[in-house]
Amino acid sequence: MSHREGLRTDSIYFTLNGAPFRILGGSIHYFRVPRPYWRDRLLKLKACGLNTLTTYVPWNLHEPEKGVYCFSEQLDLEAYIHLAAELGLWVILRPGPYICAELDLGGLPSWLLRDKNMKLRTTYLGFTTAVNSYFDKLIPRVAHLQFKRGGPIIAVQVENEYGSYAKDEQYLMFVKEALLSRGITELLLTCDNREGLKCGGLDVITLLMHLYVSGCELFVLQPQKPLLVMEYWCGWFDVWGEPHHVFSAQVLKELLDRGVSINLYMFHGGTSFGFMNGAVDLGSYKSQINSYDYDAPLSESGDYTNKYHLLKNLLRSFQSKLLFSSLKFLILFLGCSLPHLPAVQGKRVYEPVVLSEHISLWENICPVICFQPFSSDDPVNMEDLPVNHNSGQSYGYTLYETTIYRGGALNSRNHVRDRALVFIDKHFSGVLDYRTQEIVLPQSERILSLLVENCGRVNYGPALDKQRKGLVGDITLNHIPLKKFTMYSLDMTHNFINRLQSLKWKSTNQNPLYPAFFRGSLVVEGQPRDTFIKLPGWRKGVVIVNGQNLGRHWSVGPQDTLYLPGPWLKSGDNQLIVFEEHRAEGKVHFAENPQHGKITDVSRQLFCTLL
Ligand code: GLA
């Protein structure tokens, strides 16, 4: 292969193979889009007028248990990058190890927290050893896909917004070396928000930033270098219990006119399926929803939005302007005319499905579905449970049981992470969470059960090391710590669901004891299509279709529908399981469009420095 010169930053514009190059990027995360739709979404990105795909790489999904790696099917990163190349897109890779991205623990595996002294995102030996083992598996899969070796990867980001964490001066250099020593040779970048810009960069590495650094500041920061807004936020994420965020600000044209390169975060958000979501805690804990629609140009199910068309028109006029302007700004585009828009995917509104069978959590099923219970004098947090080949429990629920000999004040001492349903002899007695830390229990000798849910580990901020879940310390009854716990891990994974299937289910005629699993069948005639699940009358729980955990339903909103991709259905019978904590209506409904709930426009808050 002839010598290829990668992305360079020697002057005020990027060059690629020696020619001026403008990055017009968009983020799509392969792990948030069903694999059969990768091609459709990348084609839509290209047809919009963008030339670069950016993606994070989530360590927690690629190494779910220590030393167990997954790089196939939905997580086949190499196939994703190959596809981008096939469609004529460049790639900017953001391999972390920490990525934020509204993922549980910012994409770090929770088993790291089994080490009591763990210092995430530092050069603490326990962390760097784990990063090295992971990068040994990851980097060889992508190194040969770099530009200079004939592939589409033109740049690689070092960590993510480290400047706003900045706990260890040596750490960024460690990550940089970890990439270089494994054969990464393309341009390295750092990416920071405003508060982190001062400490997040590395010499010789180009600084990137988010859009809420104002236009003027961008130019002052790097006067002699090309500028790239690595995260031009075209929307925002949502948390349970608050309105859906929309984003209407338009400053993209100004940036393009000023010669800035951009990456739209997100161009298409997709879905944080299952228990992938993270949480925010800026004073109070808020769990993120499953939909990662992000008010992006392509909707959660990949549909064109008004924003998509506005963007496409803007990029089209921008391209024509470039073609007629001086040669100096001629851009190395991958084909100058935009490809045709891929067809819109049809949706289906299936007939409501009655979930005619159920099984209550209290029918002594835990010893079967959770293999063996674990007993200990003190409650043990999820990560430290002896499950998953000693990687602990990452996600889902853990049931803690003990016997109490009197009633009185049950106090969580703020050790519940994040929400516990409290039962006395299988009867619901209340919820303990961050707000409610004490409830009163009736007198007499009883079995006390706490079903504790990990609602998502915080993905941003200084408290990453403190994200252990379950019961993270003593809880007290009348000020005396409770002892002698039996614990069951309910992680709702494939294996868990398989074991659940083998039990004897009952007909749903009589009202079950909650929490309970409900089961029914969706019969699809002909080709399955995308749809949205709706659960009016249900309160809170988890939805599983053909063994795939789609995510949570929760009547507090804003998300009122769960995206069910057509490729995850088949012609004929499809099994629906709904786990419900409090109250079931008995039927699953379907809708053609998502219902995002009440809306709030966040442009003003995020763009205050620009307005
Ligand atoms: C930051 C992070 C991203 C994402 C956005 C908010 O910019 O770098 O990973 O978390 O915030 O969506």
Coordinates of C-alpha atoms and ligand atoms in Angstrom, one line a residue:
M1 CA 0.0 0.0 0.0
S2 CA 1.3 3.5 -0.8
H3 CA 2.3 5.7 2.1
R4 CA -0.8 7.3 3.7
E5 CA -0.4 10.4 5.9
G6 CA -3.0 10.5 8.6
L7 CA -4.9 13.4 10.1
R8 CA -2.6 16.3 10.9
T9 CA -3.1 19.5 12.8
D10 CA -0.2 21.6 11.6
S11 CA -2.2 24.6 10.6
I12 CA -5.7 26.0 11.2
Y13 CA -7.4 23.2 9.3
F14 CA -7.0 19.5 9.5
T15 CA -5.2 17.7 6.6
L16 CA -5.8 14.0 5.7
N17 CA -3.3 12.5 3.3
G18 CA -1.9 16.0 2.8
A19 CA -5.2 17.6 1.7
P20 CA -7.4 20.0 3.8
F21 CA -10.1 18.1 5.6
R22 CA -13.1 19.1 7.6
I23 CA -14.5 16.6 10.1
L24 CA -18.2 16.5 9.8
G25 CA -18.9 13.8 12.3
G26 CA -21.9 12.1 14.0
S27 CA -22.0 9.8 17.0
I28 CA -23.8 6.5 16.8
H29 CA -23.0 3.8 19.4
Y30 CA -23.1 0.3 18.0
F31 CA -24.2 -1.1 21.4
R32 CA -27.3 1.1 21.4
V33 CA -28.5 0.1 17.9
P34 CA -29.7 -3.5 17.1
R35 CA -27.0 -4.9 14.8
P36 CA -29.4 -5.6 11.8
Y37 CA -29.9 -1.8 11.8
W38 CA -26.3 -0.7 11.8
R39 CA -26.2 -0.3 8.0
D40 CA -29.5 1.7 7.9
R41 CA -28.3 4.1 10.5
L42 CA -24.9 4.7 9.0
L43 CA -26.4 5.2 5.5
K44 CA -28.7 7.8 7.0
L45 CA -25.7 9.5 8.6
K46 CA -23.9 9.6 5.3
A47 CA -27.0 10.7 3.4
C48 CA -27.3 13.7 5.8
G49 CA -23.9 15.0 4.5
L50 CA -21.6 13.8 7.3
N51 CA -18.3 12.1 6.5
T52 CA -17.2 10.7 9.9
L53 CA -18.6 8.2 12.4
T54 CA -17.6 8.5 16.0
T55 CA -18.3 5.9 18.6
Y56 CA -17.4 5.1 22.2
V57 CA -16.3 1.6 23.2
P58 CA -17.9 0.4 26.4
W59 CA -15.5 -1.7 28.6
N60 CA -18.3 -2.9 30.9
L61 CA -20.1 -4.6 28.0
H62 CA -17.0 -6.0 26.4
E63 CA -15.7 -7.5 29.6
P64 CA -18.8 -8.3 31.7
E65 CA -16.9 -10.6 34.0
K66 CA -13.2 -10.2 34.8
G67 CA -11.3 -12.0 32.0
V68 CA -14.4 -12.8 30.0
Y69 CA -14.5 -10.9 26.8
C70 CA -17.4 -10.3 24.3
F71 CA -16.6 -8.9 20.9
S72 CA -19.2 -10.7 18.7
E73 CA -22.7 -10.2 17.5
Q74 CA -24.1 -6.9 18.9
L75 CA -20.6 -6.1 20.3
D76 CA -18.7 -6.8 17.1
L77 CA -16.8 -3.6 17.0
E78 CA -14.6 -4.6 14.1
A79 CA -17.6 -5.4 11.9
Y80 CA -19.0 -2.0 12.8
I81 CA -15.8 -0.2 11.7
H82 CA -15.6 -2.3 8.6
L83 CA -19.1 -1.4 7.7
A84 CA -18.3 2.3 8.2
A85 CA -15.4 1.9 5.8
E86 CA -17.6 0.0 3.3
L87 CA -20.0 3.0 3.3
G88 CA -17.2 5.5 2.8
L89 CA -17.1 6.9 6.3
W90 CA -14.1 7.8 8.4
V91 CA -14.1 6.8 12.1
I92 CA -13.0 8.5 15.2
L93 CA -12.7 5.9 18.0
R94 CA -13.3 6.8 21.7
P95 CA -12.1 3.7 23.5
G96 CA -12.0 5.2 27.1
P97 CA -11.4 3.2 29.2
Y98 CA -13.9 5.6 30.9
I99 CA -16.4 7.0 28.5
C100 CA -19.3 8.5 30.5
A101 CA -22.0 8.3 27.8
E102 CA -24.9 7.8 30.2
L103 CA -23.8 4.2 30.8
D104 CA -23.7 2.5 34.2
L105 CA -20.4 3.7 35.9
G106 CA -19.5 5.6 32.7
G107 CA -18.8 2.3 30.9
L108 CA -16.4 0.9 33.5
P109 CA -17.1 -2.7 34.7
S110 CA -18.6 -2.8 38.2
W111 CA -16.3 -5.8 39.2
L112 CA -13.5 -3.2 39.5
L113 CA -15.3 -2.1 42.7
R114 CA -14.6 -5.5 44.4
D115 CA -11.3 -4.0 45.3
K116 CA -12.0 -2.0 48.5
N117 CA -9.2 0.4 47.7
M118 CA -10.0 0.9 44.0
K119 CA -9.2 4.3 42.6
L120 CA -10.9 4.4 39.2
R121 CA -9.3 6.6 36.5
T122 CA -6.0 6.8 38.2
T123 CA -2.6 5.0 38.0
Y124 CA -3.6 2.9 41.0
L125 CA -2.1 -0.5 40.2
G126 CA -5.4 -2.4 40.5
F127 CA -6.9 -0.1 37.8
T128 CA -4.0 0.0 35.4
T129 CA -3.6 -3.7 35.5
A130 CA -7.2 -4.2 34.6
V131 CA -7.0 -1.6 31.8
N132 CA -3.9 -3.2 30.4
S133 CA -5.5 -6.7 30.2
Y134 CA -8.6 -5.2 28.5
F135 CA -6.5 -3.1 26.0
D136 CA -4.5 -6.2 25.2
K137 CA -7.8 -7.7 23.9
L138 CA -9.3 -4.5 22.5
I139 CA -6.5 -2.6 20.7
P140 CA -5.3 -5.4 18.4
R141 CA -8.9 -5.7 17.1
V142 CA -8.8 -2.0 15.9
A143 CA -5.2 -1.2 15.3
H144 CA -5.2 -2.8 11.8
L145 CA -8.2 -0.6 10.9
Q146 CA -6.3 2.6 11.3
F147 CA -6.0 5.0 8.3
K148 CA -2.3 4.5 7.8
R149 CA -2.9 0.7 7.5
G150 CA -5.7 1.2 4.9
G151 CA -8.6 1.4 7.4
P152 CA -11.1 4.2 8.2
I153 CA -9.9 5.2 11.8
I154 CA -8.4 8.6 11.5
A155 CA -8.1 9.6 15.2
V156 CA -8.4 8.0 18.6
Q157 CA -9.5 9.8 21.7
V158 CA -7.6 9.4 25.0
E159 CA -10.0 8.8 27.9
N160 CA -13.0 11.2 28.2
E161 CA -13.2 14.6 29.8
Y162 CA -10.4 13.7 32.2
G163 CA -9.8 17.4 33.0
S164 CA -13.0 17.5 35.0
Y165 CA -11.9 14.5 37.1
A166 CA -8.2 15.1 37.2
K167 CA -7.3 13.0 40.3
D168 CA -3.9 11.8 39.0
E169 CA -1.5 13.8 36.9
Q170 CA 0.1 10.7 35.5
Y171 CA -3.1 9.0 34.4
L172 CA -3.6 10.5 30.9
M173 CA 0.0 9.8 30.1
F174 CA -0.6 6.2 31.1
V175 CA -3.6 5.9 28.8
K176 CA -1.7 7.5 26.0
E177 CA 1.2 5.1 26.4
A178 CA -1.3 2.2 26.7
L179 CA -2.6 3.1 23.2
L180 CA 0.8 3.9 21.6
S181 CA 2.5 0.7 22.9
R182 CA -0.3 -1.4 21.4
G183 CA 0.1 0.1 17.9
I184 CA -2.2 3.1 17.8
T185 CA -0.5 5.5 15.4
E186 CA -3.2 7.9 14.3
L187 CA -3.8 11.3 15.8
L188 CA -4.6 11.2 19.5
L189 CA -7.2 13.6 20.9
T190 CA -8.4 14.6 24.2
C191 CA -11.9 16.0 24.7
D192 CA -13.0 18.2 27.6
N193 CA -15.8 20.3 28.8
R194 CA -15.3 23.8 30.0
E195 CA -14.4 23.1 33.6
G196 CA -11.9 20.5 32.5
L197 CA -10.2 22.3 29.7
K198 CA -7.3 23.5 31.7
C199 CA -6.2 20.1 33.0
G200 CA -7.5 17.7 30.4
G201 CA -5.0 18.1 27.6
L202 CA -1.7 16.4 26.9
D203 CA 1.2 17.9 25.0
V204 CA 1.2 17.0 21.4
I205 CA -2.5 16.0 21.6
T206 CA -5.1 18.1 20.1
L207 CA -7.7 19.5 22.5
L208 CA -11.3 19.1 21.6
M209 CA -14.2 20.5 23.5
H210 CA -17.9 20.6 23.9
L211 CA -20.1 23.2 22.5
Y212 CA -20.9 25.1 25.6
V213 CA -17.4 26.6 25.4
S214 CA -18.3 29.7 23.4
G215 CA -17.2 30.3 19.8
C216 CA -14.7 33.0 20.9
E217 CA -13.1 30.9 23.5
L218 CA -12.6 28.1 21.0
F219 CA -10.4 30.4 18.9
V220 CA -8.4 31.7 21.8
L221 CA -7.6 28.2 23.0
Q222 CA -6.0 26.9 19.9
P223 CA -5.3 29.9 17.6
Q224 CA -2.9 28.0 15.3
K225 CA -4.7 24.7 15.3
P226 CA -7.8 23.3 13.7
L227 CA -10.8 23.3 15.9
L228 CA -13.2 20.4 16.5
V229 CA -16.2 20.5 18.7
M230 CA -16.2 16.8 19.6
E231 CA -19.6 16.9 21.2
Y232 CA -21.9 19.3 19.5
W233 CA -24.9 18.4 21.6
C234 CA -28.0 18.3 19.4
G235 CA -30.1 17.1 22.3
W236 CA -29.8 15.8 25.8
F237 CA -30.6 12.7 27.9
D238 CA -33.5 12.1 30.3
V239 CA -33.9 10.9 33.8
W240 CA -36.8 9.1 35.5
G241 CA -39.3 11.5 37.0
E242 CA -38.4 14.6 35.0
P243 CA -39.5 15.9 31.6
H244 CA -38.1 14.8 28.3
H245 CA -35.4 17.2 27.1
V246 CA -35.6 18.8 23.7
F247 CA -33.0 21.0 22.2
S248 CA -33.7 23.7 19.6
A249 CA -30.7 25.9 19.5
Q250 CA -29.1 26.4 16.1
V251 CA -25.5 27.6 16.1
L252 CA -24.1 24.9 13.8
K253 CA -24.1 27.2 10.8
E254 CA -22.0 29.8 12.7
L255 CA -19.4 27.1 13.5
L256 CA -19.3 25.8 10.0
D257 CA -18.9 29.3 8.6
R258 CA -16.0 29.8 11.0
G259 CA -14.1 26.8 9.7
V260 CA -14.7 24.6 12.8
S261 CA -15.0 20.8 12.5
I262 CA -17.9 19.2 14.3
N263 CA -19.2 16.0 15.7
L264 CA -22.9 15.7 16.4
Y265 CA -23.5 14.1 19.8
M266 CA -25.7 12.2 19.3
F267 CA -26.5 11.9 15.6
H268 CA -28.6 8.9 16.6
G269 CA -28.9 7.9 20.2
G270 CA -30.7 4.6 20.1
T271 CA -31.5 2.8 23.3
S272 CA -29.8 1.9 26.5
F273 CA -31.3 -1.5 26.5
G274 CA -31.7 -3.6 29.7
F275 CA -29.7 -2.2 32.6
M276 CA -27.2 -0.3 30.6
N277 CA -28.2 3.1 31.8
G278 CA -26.3 5.3 34.2
A279 CA -27.4 8.0 36.6
V280 CA -26.6 11.5 37.6
D281 CA -25.8 12.8 41.0
L282 CA -25.3 16.5 41.3
G283 CA -26.6 16.7 44.8
S284 CA -29.4 14.3 44.4
Y285 CA -29.4 10.9 42.7
K286 CA -31.4 10.5 39.4
S287 CA -31.5 7.4 37.3
Q288 CA -31.4 7.7 33.5
I289 CA -34.2 6.2 31.3
N290 CA -33.7 3.5 28.7
S291 CA -34.5 5.6 25.7
Y292 CA -31.4 7.4 24.4
D293 CA -33.5 9.3 21.8
Y294 CA -31.5 12.4 22.8
D295 CA -33.8 14.5 20.6
A296 CA -31.2 13.6 17.9
P297 CA -31.6 14.0 14.1
L298 CA -32.5 10.4 13.9
S299 CA -35.1 9.3 16.5
E300 CA -34.6 6.3 18.9
S301 CA -36.0 3.9 16.2
G302 CA -34.0 5.5 13.4
D303 CA -36.7 7.7 11.9
Y304 CA -35.9 11.0 10.2
T305 CA -36.9 14.0 12.3
N306 CA -37.3 17.6 11.3
K307 CA -33.9 18.2 12.8
Y308 CA -32.5 15.7 10.3
H309 CA -33.9 17.5 7.3
L310 CA -32.7 20.9 8.6
L311 CA -29.3 19.5 9.1
K312 CA -29.2 17.9 5.7
N313 CA -30.2 21.2 4.0
L314 CA -27.6 23.1 6.0
L315 CA -24.8 20.6 5.1
R316 CA -25.9 20.5 1.5
S317 CA -25.7 24.3 1.2
F318 CA -22.4 24.3 3.1
Q319 CA -21.0 21.8 0.6
S320 CA -22.1 23.7 -2.4
K321 CA -20.6 26.9 -1.0
L322 CA -17.3 25.0 -0.4
L323 CA -17.2 23.8 -3.9
F324 CA -17.5 27.3 -5.3
S325 CA -15.1 28.9 -2.9
S326 CA -11.4 29.1 -3.2
L327 CA -9.4 25.9 -3.6
K328 CA -7.8 26.5 -0.3
F329 CA -10.9 25.3 1.4
L330 CA -11.7 22.5 -0.9
I331 CA -12.5 19.6 1.4
L332 CA -11.5 16.0 1.0
F333 CA -15.1 14.7 0.8
L334 CA -16.0 11.2 0.2
G335 CA -18.1 11.8 -2.8
C336 CA -19.6 15.3 -3.1
S337 CA -23.2 14.6 -4.0
L338 CA -25.2 13.2 -1.1
P339 CA -26.5 9.7 -1.4
H340 CA -30.3 9.0 -1.5
L341 CA -32.1 8.8 1.8
P342 CA -32.7 5.2 2.8
A343 CA -36.4 4.3 3.0
V344 CA -38.4 4.9 6.2
Q345 CA -39.0 1.6 8.2
G346 CA -42.6 0.6 8.6
K347 CA -43.9 0.1 12.2
R348 CA -46.6 -2.2 13.5
V349 CA -49.2 -1.7 16.2
Y350 CA -49.8 -5.3 17.3
E351 CA -53.0 -6.3 19.1
P352 CA -52.8 -6.0 22.9
V353 CA -51.4 -9.2 24.4
V354 CA -52.9 -10.7 27.6
L355 CA -50.2 -12.0 29.9
S356 CA -52.2 -15.0 31.1
E357 CA -49.6 -16.6 33.3
H358 CA -47.7 -15.4 36.3
I359 CA -45.3 -16.5 39.0
S360 CA -44.8 -14.6 42.2
L361 CA -41.4 -13.9 43.6
W362 CA -42.7 -15.3 46.9
E363 CA -43.5 -18.8 45.6
N364 CA -40.1 -19.9 46.9
I365 CA -38.6 -19.5 43.4
C366 CA -35.4 -17.6 44.4
P367 CA -33.4 -20.7 45.4
V368 CA -34.1 -22.1 41.9
I369 CA -33.7 -19.0 39.7
C370 CA -30.7 -17.6 41.6
F371 CA -28.9 -21.0 42.0
Q372 CA -27.7 -20.9 45.6
P373 CA -28.4 -18.3 48.1
F374 CA -25.5 -16.7 49.9
S375 CA -25.5 -16.2 53.6
S376 CA -23.5 -13.8 55.7
D377 CA -23.8 -12.1 59.1
D378 CA -23.7 -8.7 57.5
P379 CA -25.4 -7.5 54.3
V380 CA -23.0 -7.8 51.3
N381 CA -23.1 -5.3 48.4
M382 CA -23.9 -6.6 44.9
E383 CA -20.3 -6.3 43.6
D384 CA -19.0 -8.5 46.4
L385 CA -21.5 -11.4 46.0
P386 CA -19.9 -14.7 45.1
V387 CA -21.7 -14.9 41.7
N388 CA -20.7 -14.7 38.0
H389 CA -17.3 -16.5 38.6
N390 CA -16.5 -14.1 41.4
S391 CA -17.1 -10.9 39.4
G392 CA -20.1 -10.2 41.6
Q393 CA -23.4 -8.9 40.5
S394 CA -23.4 -5.9 38.1
Y395 CA -27.0 -5.0 37.5
G396 CA -30.6 -5.8 38.5
Y397 CA -32.0 -6.6 41.9
T398 CA -30.7 -8.3 45.0
L399 CA -33.0 -9.8 47.6
Y400 CA -31.8 -9.5 51.2
E401 CA -33.7 -11.6 53.9
T402 CA -33.4 -11.9 57.6
T403 CA -35.6 -12.7 60.6
I404 CA -36.6 -9.9 62.9
Y405 CA -38.0 -10.6 66.4
R406 CA -39.8 -7.3 67.0
G407 CA -41.2 -4.3 65.1
G408 CA -40.0 -0.7 65.3
A409 CA -38.0 1.7 63.3
L410 CA -36.2 0.2 60.3
N411 CA -33.5 2.7 59.3
S412 CA -31.4 2.3 56.1
R413 CA -28.7 4.6 57.4
N414 CA -28.6 5.7 53.8
H415 CA -27.1 2.3 52.8
V416 CA -29.7 1.4 50.2
R417 CA -28.4 1.7 46.6
D418 CA -30.7 2.7 45.1
R419 CA -34.2 1.6 46.0
A420 CA -35.5 -1.1 48.3
L421 CA -39.0 -2.6 48.4
V422 CA -39.5 -3.7 52.0
F423 CA -41.7 -6.7 52.8
I424 CA -42.7 -8.3 56.1
D425 CA -43.7 -12.0 55.6
K426 CA -44.1 -11.2 51.9
H427 CA -46.4 -8.3 52.4
F428 CA -45.3 -4.9 51.1
S429 CA -44.5 -2.4 53.9
G430 CA -42.8 0.5 52.0
V431 CA -39.9 1.8 50.0
L432 CA -36.5 2.8 51.3
D433 CA -34.5 5.1 49.0
Y434 CA -32.4 8.2 49.2
R435 CA -35.3 10.3 50.4
T436 CA -37.0 7.8 52.7
Q437 CA -34.5 6.3 55.1
E438 CA -36.8 5.1 57.8
I439 CA -40.1 3.2 58.0
V440 CA -41.9 1.7 61.0
L441 CA -42.5 -2.1 61.0
P442 CA -45.3 -3.8 63.0
Q443 CA -44.5 -5.9 66.1
S444 CA -43.9 -9.7 66.2
E445 CA -41.4 -12.2 64.8
R446 CA -41.2 -12.1 61.0
I447 CA -39.2 -12.5 57.9
L448 CA -38.0 -9.2 56.6
S449 CA -37.2 -9.0 52.9
L450 CA -35.6 -6.1 51.1
L451 CA -35.6 -6.2 47.3
V452 CA -32.9 -3.8 46.4
E453 CA -32.6 -2.4 42.9
N454 CA -29.5 -1.0 41.2
C455 CA -31.1 1.8 39.2
G456 CA -27.8 2.7 37.5
R457 CA -24.4 3.7 38.7
V458 CA -23.5 7.4 38.4
N459 CA -21.6 8.0 35.1
Y460 CA -20.1 11.4 35.7
G461 CA -18.5 13.3 38.7
P462 CA -15.9 12.7 41.4
A463 CA -17.9 9.9 43.2
L464 CA -17.2 7.1 40.7
D465 CA -15.4 5.0 43.4
K466 CA -18.4 5.1 45.6
Q467 CA -20.9 3.4 43.2
R468 CA -21.3 0.1 45.0
K469 CA -24.9 -1.2 44.9
G470 CA -27.4 -3.2 46.9
L471 CA -27.0 -2.8 50.7
V472 CA -23.7 -1.1 51.1
G473 CA -23.6 -1.2 54.9
D474 CA -25.7 -2.0 58.0
I475 CA -29.4 -1.3 58.3
T476 CA -30.8 -1.0 61.8
L477 CA -34.0 -1.9 63.6
N478 CA -34.4 0.3 66.6
H479 CA -30.8 1.4 66.2
I480 CA -29.4 -2.1 66.3
P481 CA -27.8 -3.4 63.1
L482 CA -29.6 -6.4 61.6
K483 CA -27.6 -9.6 61.1
K484 CA -27.7 -13.0 59.5
F485 CA -28.7 -12.2 56.0
T486 CA -29.6 -14.6 53.1
M487 CA -29.0 -12.9 49.7
Y488 CA -30.2 -13.8 46.2
S489 CA -29.0 -12.2 43.0
L490 CA -31.7 -11.4 40.5
D491 CA -29.8 -10.0 37.6
M492 CA -32.4 -10.8 34.9
T493 CA -29.8 -12.0 32.4
H494 CA -30.5 -14.7 29.8
N495 CA -29.6 -17.5 32.2
F496 CA -31.8 -16.2 34.9
I497 CA -34.8 -15.9 32.4
N498 CA -34.1 -19.5 31.2
R499 CA -34.3 -20.8 34.8
L500 CA -37.4 -18.8 35.3
Q501 CA -39.0 -20.4 32.3
S502 CA -38.5 -23.9 33.7
L503 CA -40.7 -23.2 36.7
K504 CA -44.4 -23.9 37.1
W505 CA -46.4 -20.8 36.1
K506 CA -49.9 -20.1 37.2
S507 CA -52.9 -18.8 35.4
T508 CA -53.4 -15.0 36.1
N509 CA -57.0 -15.3 37.2
Q510 CA -56.4 -14.6 40.8
N511 CA -54.5 -11.5 41.9
P512 CA -50.8 -12.5 42.5
L513 CA -48.6 -11.5 45.3
Y514 CA -46.3 -8.8 44.1
P515 CA -43.5 -8.6 42.9
A516 CA -44.3 -11.1 40.2
F517 CA -43.4 -12.1 36.6
F518 CA -46.1 -12.2 34.0
R519 CA -45.9 -14.1 30.8
G520 CA -47.7 -14.1 27.5
S521 CA -47.2 -14.5 23.8
L522 CA -47.2 -12.0 20.9
V523 CA -48.1 -13.8 17.7
V524 CA -46.6 -12.0 14.7
E525 CA -48.0 -12.8 11.3
G526 CA -45.7 -12.1 8.4
Q527 CA -42.6 -10.0 8.6
P528 CA -42.0 -8.5 12.1
R529 CA -41.7 -4.8 12.3
D530 CA -40.5 -2.3 14.9
T531 CA -43.1 -1.3 17.5
F532 CA -43.2 0.4 20.9
I533 CA -44.5 -1.4 24.1
K534 CA -46.8 0.5 26.4
L535 CA -47.9 -0.6 29.8
P536 CA -50.8 1.5 31.0
G537 CA -51.9 0.6 34.5
W538 CA -48.6 -1.0 35.4
R539 CA -46.3 0.6 37.9
K540 CA -42.7 -0.4 37.8
G541 CA -40.5 -3.3 36.6
V542 CA -38.7 -4.8 33.7
V543 CA -39.8 -5.9 30.2
I544 CA -38.2 -9.0 28.5
V545 CA -39.0 -10.1 25.0
N546 CA -37.7 -13.4 23.6
G547 CA -35.1 -13.4 26.4
Q548 CA -33.9 -9.9 25.6
N549 CA -34.1 -7.4 28.5
L550 CA -35.5 -4.3 26.9
G551 CA -35.4 -2.2 30.0
R552 CA -37.5 -0.7 32.7
H553 CA -41.1 0.5 32.7
W554 CA -41.9 3.1 35.4
S555 CA -45.1 5.0 35.6
V556 CA -43.3 8.2 36.9
G557 CA -42.2 8.7 33.2
P558 CA -41.2 10.6 31.2
Q559 CA -40.6 7.5 29.0
D560 CA -44.0 5.9 28.4
T561 CA -43.0 3.4 25.7
L562 CA -40.2 0.8 25.3
Y563 CA -38.7 0.4 21.8
L564 CA -39.0 -3.2 20.5
P565 CA -36.9 -3.6 17.3
G566 CA -38.5 -5.7 14.6
P567 CA -35.3 -7.9 14.2
W568 CA -35.7 -9.1 17.8
L569 CA -39.2 -10.5 16.9
K570 CA -39.9 -13.5 14.7
S571 CA -42.9 -14.6 12.7
G572 CA -45.1 -16.7 15.0
D573 CA -44.9 -16.9 18.8
N574 CA -42.8 -14.3 20.7
Q575 CA -42.5 -14.5 24.4
L576 CA -43.2 -11.5 26.5
I577 CA -42.3 -11.4 30.2
V578 CA -43.0 -8.4 32.4
F579 CA -41.6 -8.2 35.9
E580 CA -43.9 -6.0 38.0
E581 CA -43.1 -4.7 41.5
H582 CA -46.5 -3.3 42.5
R583 CA -49.5 -3.6 40.3
A584 CA -50.2 -5.2 36.9
E585 CA -53.0 -4.4 34.5
G586 CA -52.6 -7.7 32.8
K587 CA -52.1 -6.6 29.2
V588 CA -49.3 -5.3 27.0
H589 CA -50.2 -2.7 24.5
F590 CA -48.3 -1.5 21.4
A591 CA -47.9 1.9 19.7
E592 CA -46.5 3.1 16.4
N593 CA -44.6 6.0 17.9
P594 CA -42.7 6.6 21.1
Q595 CA -44.3 8.6 23.9
H596 CA -41.6 10.7 25.5
G597 CA -43.8 12.4 28.1
K598 CA -43.8 16.0 29.2
I599 CA -41.2 18.1 27.3
T600 CA -38.7 20.8 28.4
D601 CA -36.4 22.7 26.1
V602 CA -32.9 22.8 27.5
S603 CA -31.2 25.0 24.8
R604 CA -31.1 28.0 27.1
Q605 CA -29.4 26.2 29.9
L606 CA -26.8 24.5 27.8
F607 CA -26.1 27.4 25.5
C608 CA -26.1 30.2 28.0
T609 CA -22.6 31.1 27.1
L610 CA -23.4 31.5 23.5
L611 CA -26.7 33.4 23.7
Ligands
GLA1 C1 -20.3 14.6 28.2 C2 -19.7 13.2 27.9 C3 -20.6 12.3 27.1 C4 -22.0 12.4 27.5 C5 -22.4 13.9 27.5 C6 -23.9 14.1 27.9 O1 -20.0 15.4 27.2 O2 -18.4 13.3 27.3 O3 -20.1 11.0 27.2 O4 -22.1 11.9 28.8 O5 -21.6 14.6 28.4 O6 -24.7 13.4 27.1

